[in-house]
Short mmCIF file of C-alpha atoms and ligand atoms in Angstrom, two decimals:
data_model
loop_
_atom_site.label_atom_id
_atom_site.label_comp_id
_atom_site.label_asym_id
_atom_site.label_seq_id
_atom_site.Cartn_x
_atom_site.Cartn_y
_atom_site.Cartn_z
CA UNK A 1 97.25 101.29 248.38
CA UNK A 2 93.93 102.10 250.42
CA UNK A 3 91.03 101.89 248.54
CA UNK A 4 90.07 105.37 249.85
CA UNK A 5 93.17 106.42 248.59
CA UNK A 6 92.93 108.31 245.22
CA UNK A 7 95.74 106.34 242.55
CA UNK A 8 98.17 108.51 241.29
CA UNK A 9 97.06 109.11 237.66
CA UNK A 10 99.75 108.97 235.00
CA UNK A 11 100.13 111.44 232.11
CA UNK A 12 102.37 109.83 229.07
CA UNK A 13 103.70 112.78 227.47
CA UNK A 14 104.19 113.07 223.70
CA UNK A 15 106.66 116.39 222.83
CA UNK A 16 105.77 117.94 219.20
CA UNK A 17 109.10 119.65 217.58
CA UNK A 18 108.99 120.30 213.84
CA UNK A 19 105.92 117.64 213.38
CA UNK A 20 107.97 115.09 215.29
CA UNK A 21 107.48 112.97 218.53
CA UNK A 22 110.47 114.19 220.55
CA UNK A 23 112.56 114.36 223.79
CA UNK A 24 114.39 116.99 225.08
CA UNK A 25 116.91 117.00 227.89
CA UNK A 26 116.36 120.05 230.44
CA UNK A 27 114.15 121.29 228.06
CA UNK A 28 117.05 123.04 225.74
CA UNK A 29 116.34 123.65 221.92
CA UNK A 30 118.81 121.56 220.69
CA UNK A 31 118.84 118.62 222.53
CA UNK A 32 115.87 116.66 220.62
CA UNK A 33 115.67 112.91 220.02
CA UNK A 34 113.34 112.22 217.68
CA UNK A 35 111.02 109.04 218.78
CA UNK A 36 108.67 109.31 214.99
CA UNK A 37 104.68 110.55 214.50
CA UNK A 38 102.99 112.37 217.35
CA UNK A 39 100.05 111.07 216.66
CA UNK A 40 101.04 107.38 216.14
CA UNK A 41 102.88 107.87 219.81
CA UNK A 42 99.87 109.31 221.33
CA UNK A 43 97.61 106.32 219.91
CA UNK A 44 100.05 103.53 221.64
CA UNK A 45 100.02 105.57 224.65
CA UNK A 46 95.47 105.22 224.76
CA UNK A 47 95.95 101.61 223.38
CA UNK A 48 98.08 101.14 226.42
CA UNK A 49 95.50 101.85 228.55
CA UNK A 50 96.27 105.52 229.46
CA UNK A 51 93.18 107.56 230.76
CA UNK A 52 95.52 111.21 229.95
CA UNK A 53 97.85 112.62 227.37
CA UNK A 54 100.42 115.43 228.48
CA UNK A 55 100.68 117.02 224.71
CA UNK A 56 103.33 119.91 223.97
CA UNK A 57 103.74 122.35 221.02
CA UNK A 58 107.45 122.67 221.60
CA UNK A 59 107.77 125.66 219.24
CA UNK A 60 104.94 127.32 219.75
CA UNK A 61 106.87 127.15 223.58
CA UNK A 62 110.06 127.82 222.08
CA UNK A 63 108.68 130.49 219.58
CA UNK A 64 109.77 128.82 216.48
CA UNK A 65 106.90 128.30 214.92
CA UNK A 66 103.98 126.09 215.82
CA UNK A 67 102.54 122.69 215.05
CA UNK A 68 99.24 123.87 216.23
CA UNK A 69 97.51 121.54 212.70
CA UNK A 70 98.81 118.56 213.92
CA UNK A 71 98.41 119.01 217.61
CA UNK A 72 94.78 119.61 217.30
CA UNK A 73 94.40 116.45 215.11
CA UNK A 74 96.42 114.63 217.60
CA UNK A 75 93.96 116.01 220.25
CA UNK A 76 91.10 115.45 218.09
CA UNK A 77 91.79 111.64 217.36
CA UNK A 78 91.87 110.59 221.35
CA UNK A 79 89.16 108.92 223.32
CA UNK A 80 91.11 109.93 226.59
CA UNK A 81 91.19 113.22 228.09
CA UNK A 82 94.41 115.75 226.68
CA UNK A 83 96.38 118.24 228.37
CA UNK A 84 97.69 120.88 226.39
CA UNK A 85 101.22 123.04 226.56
CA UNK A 86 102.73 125.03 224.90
CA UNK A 87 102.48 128.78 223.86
CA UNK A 88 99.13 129.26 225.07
CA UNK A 89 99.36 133.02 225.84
CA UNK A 90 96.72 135.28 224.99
CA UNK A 91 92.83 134.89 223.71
CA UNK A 92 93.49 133.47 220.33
CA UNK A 93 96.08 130.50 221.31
CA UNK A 94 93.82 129.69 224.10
CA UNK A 95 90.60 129.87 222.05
CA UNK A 96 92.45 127.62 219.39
CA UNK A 97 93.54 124.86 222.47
CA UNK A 98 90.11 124.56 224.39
CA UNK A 99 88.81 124.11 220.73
CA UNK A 100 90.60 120.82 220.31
CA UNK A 101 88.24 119.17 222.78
CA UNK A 102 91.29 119.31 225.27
CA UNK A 103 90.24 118.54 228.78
CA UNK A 104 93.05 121.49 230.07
CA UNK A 105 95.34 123.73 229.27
CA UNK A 106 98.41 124.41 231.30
CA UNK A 107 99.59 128.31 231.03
CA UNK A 108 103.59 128.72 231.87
CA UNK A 109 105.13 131.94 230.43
CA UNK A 110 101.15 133.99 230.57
CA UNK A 111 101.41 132.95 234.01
CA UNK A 112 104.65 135.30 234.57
CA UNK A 113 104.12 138.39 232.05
CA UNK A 114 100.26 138.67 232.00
CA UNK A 115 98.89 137.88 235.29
CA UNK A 116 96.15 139.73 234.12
CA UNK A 117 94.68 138.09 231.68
CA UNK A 118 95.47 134.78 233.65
CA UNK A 119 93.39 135.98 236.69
CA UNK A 120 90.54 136.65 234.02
CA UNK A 121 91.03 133.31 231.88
CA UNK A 122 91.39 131.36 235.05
CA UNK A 123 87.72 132.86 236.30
CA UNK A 124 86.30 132.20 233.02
CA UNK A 125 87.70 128.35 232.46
CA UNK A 126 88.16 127.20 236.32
CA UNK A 127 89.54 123.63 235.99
CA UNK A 128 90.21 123.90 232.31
CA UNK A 129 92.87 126.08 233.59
CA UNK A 130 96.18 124.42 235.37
CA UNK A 131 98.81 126.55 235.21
CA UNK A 132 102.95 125.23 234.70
CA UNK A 133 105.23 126.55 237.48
CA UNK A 134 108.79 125.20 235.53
CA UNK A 135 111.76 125.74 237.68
CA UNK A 136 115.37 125.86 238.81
CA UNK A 137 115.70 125.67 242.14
CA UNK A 138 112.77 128.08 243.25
CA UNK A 139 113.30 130.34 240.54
CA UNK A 140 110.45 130.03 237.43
CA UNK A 141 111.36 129.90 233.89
CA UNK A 142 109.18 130.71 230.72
CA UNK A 143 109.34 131.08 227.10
CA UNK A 144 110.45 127.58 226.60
CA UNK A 145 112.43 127.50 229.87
CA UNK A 146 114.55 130.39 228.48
CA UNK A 147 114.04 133.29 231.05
CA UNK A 148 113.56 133.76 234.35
CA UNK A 149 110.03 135.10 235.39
CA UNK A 150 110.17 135.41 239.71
CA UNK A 151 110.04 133.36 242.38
CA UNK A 152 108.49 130.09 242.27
CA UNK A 153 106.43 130.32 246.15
CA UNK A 154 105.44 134.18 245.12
CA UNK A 155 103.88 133.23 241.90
CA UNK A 156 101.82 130.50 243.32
CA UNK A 157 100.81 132.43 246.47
CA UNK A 158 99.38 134.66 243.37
CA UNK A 159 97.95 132.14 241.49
CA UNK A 160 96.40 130.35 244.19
CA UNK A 161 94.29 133.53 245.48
CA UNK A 162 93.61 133.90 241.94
CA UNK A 163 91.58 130.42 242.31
CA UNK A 164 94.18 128.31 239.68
CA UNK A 165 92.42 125.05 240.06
CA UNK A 166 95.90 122.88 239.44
CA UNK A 167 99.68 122.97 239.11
CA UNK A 168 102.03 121.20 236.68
CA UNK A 169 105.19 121.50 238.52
CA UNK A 170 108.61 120.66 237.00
CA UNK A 171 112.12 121.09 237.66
CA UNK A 172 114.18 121.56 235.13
CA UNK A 173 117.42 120.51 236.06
CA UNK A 174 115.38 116.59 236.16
CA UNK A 175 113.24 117.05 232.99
CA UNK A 176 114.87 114.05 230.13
CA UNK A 177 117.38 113.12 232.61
CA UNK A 178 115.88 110.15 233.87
CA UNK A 179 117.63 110.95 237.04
CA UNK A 180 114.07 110.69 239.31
CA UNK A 181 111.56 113.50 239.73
CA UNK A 182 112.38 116.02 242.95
CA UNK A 183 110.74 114.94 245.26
CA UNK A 184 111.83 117.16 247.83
CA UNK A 185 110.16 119.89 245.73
CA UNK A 186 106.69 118.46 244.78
CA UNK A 187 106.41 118.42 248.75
CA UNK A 188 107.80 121.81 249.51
CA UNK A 189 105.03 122.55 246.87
CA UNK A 190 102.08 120.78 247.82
CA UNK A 191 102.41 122.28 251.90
CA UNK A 192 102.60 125.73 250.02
CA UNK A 193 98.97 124.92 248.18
CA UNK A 194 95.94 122.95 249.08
CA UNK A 195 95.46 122.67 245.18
CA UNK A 196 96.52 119.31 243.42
CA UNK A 197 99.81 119.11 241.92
CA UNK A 198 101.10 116.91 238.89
CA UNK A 199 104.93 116.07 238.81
CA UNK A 200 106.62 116.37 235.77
CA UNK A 201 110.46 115.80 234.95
CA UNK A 202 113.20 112.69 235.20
CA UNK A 203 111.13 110.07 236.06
CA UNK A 204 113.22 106.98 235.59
CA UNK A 205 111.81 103.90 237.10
CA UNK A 206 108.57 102.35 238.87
CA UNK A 207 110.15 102.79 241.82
CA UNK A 208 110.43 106.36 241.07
CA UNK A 209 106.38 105.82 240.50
CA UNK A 210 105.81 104.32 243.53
CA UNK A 211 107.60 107.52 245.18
CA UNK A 212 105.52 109.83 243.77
CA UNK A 213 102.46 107.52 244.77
CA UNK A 214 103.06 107.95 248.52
CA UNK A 215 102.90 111.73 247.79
CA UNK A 216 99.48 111.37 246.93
CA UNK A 217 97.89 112.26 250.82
CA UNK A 218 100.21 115.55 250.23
CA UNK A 219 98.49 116.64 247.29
CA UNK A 220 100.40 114.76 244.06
CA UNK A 221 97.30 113.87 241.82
CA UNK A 222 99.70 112.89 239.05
CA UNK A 223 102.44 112.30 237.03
CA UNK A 224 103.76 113.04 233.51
CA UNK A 225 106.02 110.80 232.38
CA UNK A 226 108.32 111.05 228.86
CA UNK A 227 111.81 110.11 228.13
CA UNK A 228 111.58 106.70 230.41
CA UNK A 229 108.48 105.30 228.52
CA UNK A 230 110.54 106.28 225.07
CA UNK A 231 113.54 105.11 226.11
CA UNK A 232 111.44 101.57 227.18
CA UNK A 233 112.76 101.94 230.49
CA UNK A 234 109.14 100.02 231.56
CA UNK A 235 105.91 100.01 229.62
CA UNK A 236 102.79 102.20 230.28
CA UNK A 237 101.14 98.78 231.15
CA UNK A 238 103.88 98.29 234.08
CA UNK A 239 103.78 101.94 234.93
CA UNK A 240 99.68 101.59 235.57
CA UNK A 241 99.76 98.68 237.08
CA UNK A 242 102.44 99.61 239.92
CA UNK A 243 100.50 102.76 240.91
CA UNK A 244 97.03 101.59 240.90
O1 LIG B 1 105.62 121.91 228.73
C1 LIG B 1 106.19 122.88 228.17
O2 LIG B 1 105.57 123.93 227.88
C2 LIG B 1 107.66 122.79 227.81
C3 LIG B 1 108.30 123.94 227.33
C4 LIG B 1 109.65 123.87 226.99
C5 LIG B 1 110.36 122.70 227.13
C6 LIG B 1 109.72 121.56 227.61
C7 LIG B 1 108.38 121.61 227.94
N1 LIG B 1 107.72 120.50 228.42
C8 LIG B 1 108.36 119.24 228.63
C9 LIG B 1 107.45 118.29 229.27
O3 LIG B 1 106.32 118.55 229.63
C10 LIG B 1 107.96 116.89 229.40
O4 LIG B 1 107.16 116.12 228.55
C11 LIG B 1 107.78 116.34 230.79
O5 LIG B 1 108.35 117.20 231.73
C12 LIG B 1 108.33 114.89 230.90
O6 LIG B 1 109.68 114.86 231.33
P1 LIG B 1 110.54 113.48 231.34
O7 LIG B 1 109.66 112.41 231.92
O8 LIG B 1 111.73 113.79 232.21
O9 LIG B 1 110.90 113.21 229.91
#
């Protein structure tokens, strides 16, 4: 890679369902394998030599509940810089995120039923603000991936004027598949916005790293990555090492 080239930064993600370190598989209630304590997860992921976290309240996202305790004690206990999901949807649940010490937040389901109070939380917090366009095909889904909420290229035509510093953009069909991230997608995506994108869903390889790395000139500043660091399909050390 050129050294004026930015590395693609990688985002180890650590699901929270029910206090547990989890995966899901297209995101469905349900479909959970359970990989132990958040926290313990998150810790191997620094000690590993990861500079982000990608950390999700699953049913605060789901509305079953939340694990918001643990989450911000998770969040709390890291050296490196957090992103938070997850049922962050009016003043309160964002209040109670930023106040973990989280670098950002990423809004999904506010972003479809209260453009309002995005607009205003996105003027107030710029970059603490990304904002998680989850799809099928171009079609966005919130509350947990449950509903449909509009079209995927009107939304972030929205969001974009708007001044949303950041997109977390995942398709659903790929999320726990470890079938490779859409590629196809992240680039319809990034010539849509001149903001930076991360990928997230079905990565499944370093080669599917390396992909994602040559989208970096087209606006991919990362990648969250799950099920194939749980499932040991390469460590976070191998993972680093071919994208930097
Ligand atoms: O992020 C959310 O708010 C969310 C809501 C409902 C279901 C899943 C949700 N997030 C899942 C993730 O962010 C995954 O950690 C990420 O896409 C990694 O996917 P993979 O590498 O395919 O395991």
């Amino acid at each position: 890679m050129s050294p004026l080239m930015p590395k693609l930064e990688l985002l180890p993600a650590v699901d929270v369902r029910d206090g547990q370190a989890v995966r899901l598989v297209h995101g469905e209630s349900g479909s959970e394998t359970s990989y132990g304590d958040p926290l313990e997860a998150a810790l191997a992921w620094q000690r590993s030599g990861a500079e982000w976290l990608h950390l999700v309240d699953l049913d605060a996202a789901f509305g079953t509940g939340d694990n918001r305790a643990q989450i911000a004690e998770v969040a709390r206990s890291m050296d490196i810089k957090v992103e938070l999901s997850g049922g962050i949807r009016d003043d309160d649940t964002l209040a109670a995120a930023l106040a973990t010490g989280c670098r950002r937040v990423n809004l999904g389901t506010a972003a479809l039923e209260t453009p309002e109070w995005v607009a205003k939380v996105i003027a107030e917090h710029g970059d603490q603000i990304a904002v998680g366009l989850d799809v099928r095909g171009t079609t966005l889904r919130g509350r947990g991936w449950t509903r449909d909420g509009g079209d995927l290229y009107e939304t972030l035509a929205r969001l974009d004027t708007e001044g949303c510093a950041r997109y977390v953009v995942t398709d659903i069909n790929k999320d726990g598949t470890l079938q490779g991230p859409n590629l196809e997608l992240l680039r319809n995506v990034c010539a849509a916005t001149d903001r930076p994108v991360v990928a997230s869903g079905g990565v499944s390889s370093l080669d599917d790293l390396r992909a994602l790395a040559t989208l970096v000139p087209e606006g991919v500043e990362g990648a969250i990555v799950g099920k194939a660091l749980y499932a040991k399909a390469f460590t976070l050390e191998e993972a680093l090492a071919a994208v930097s």
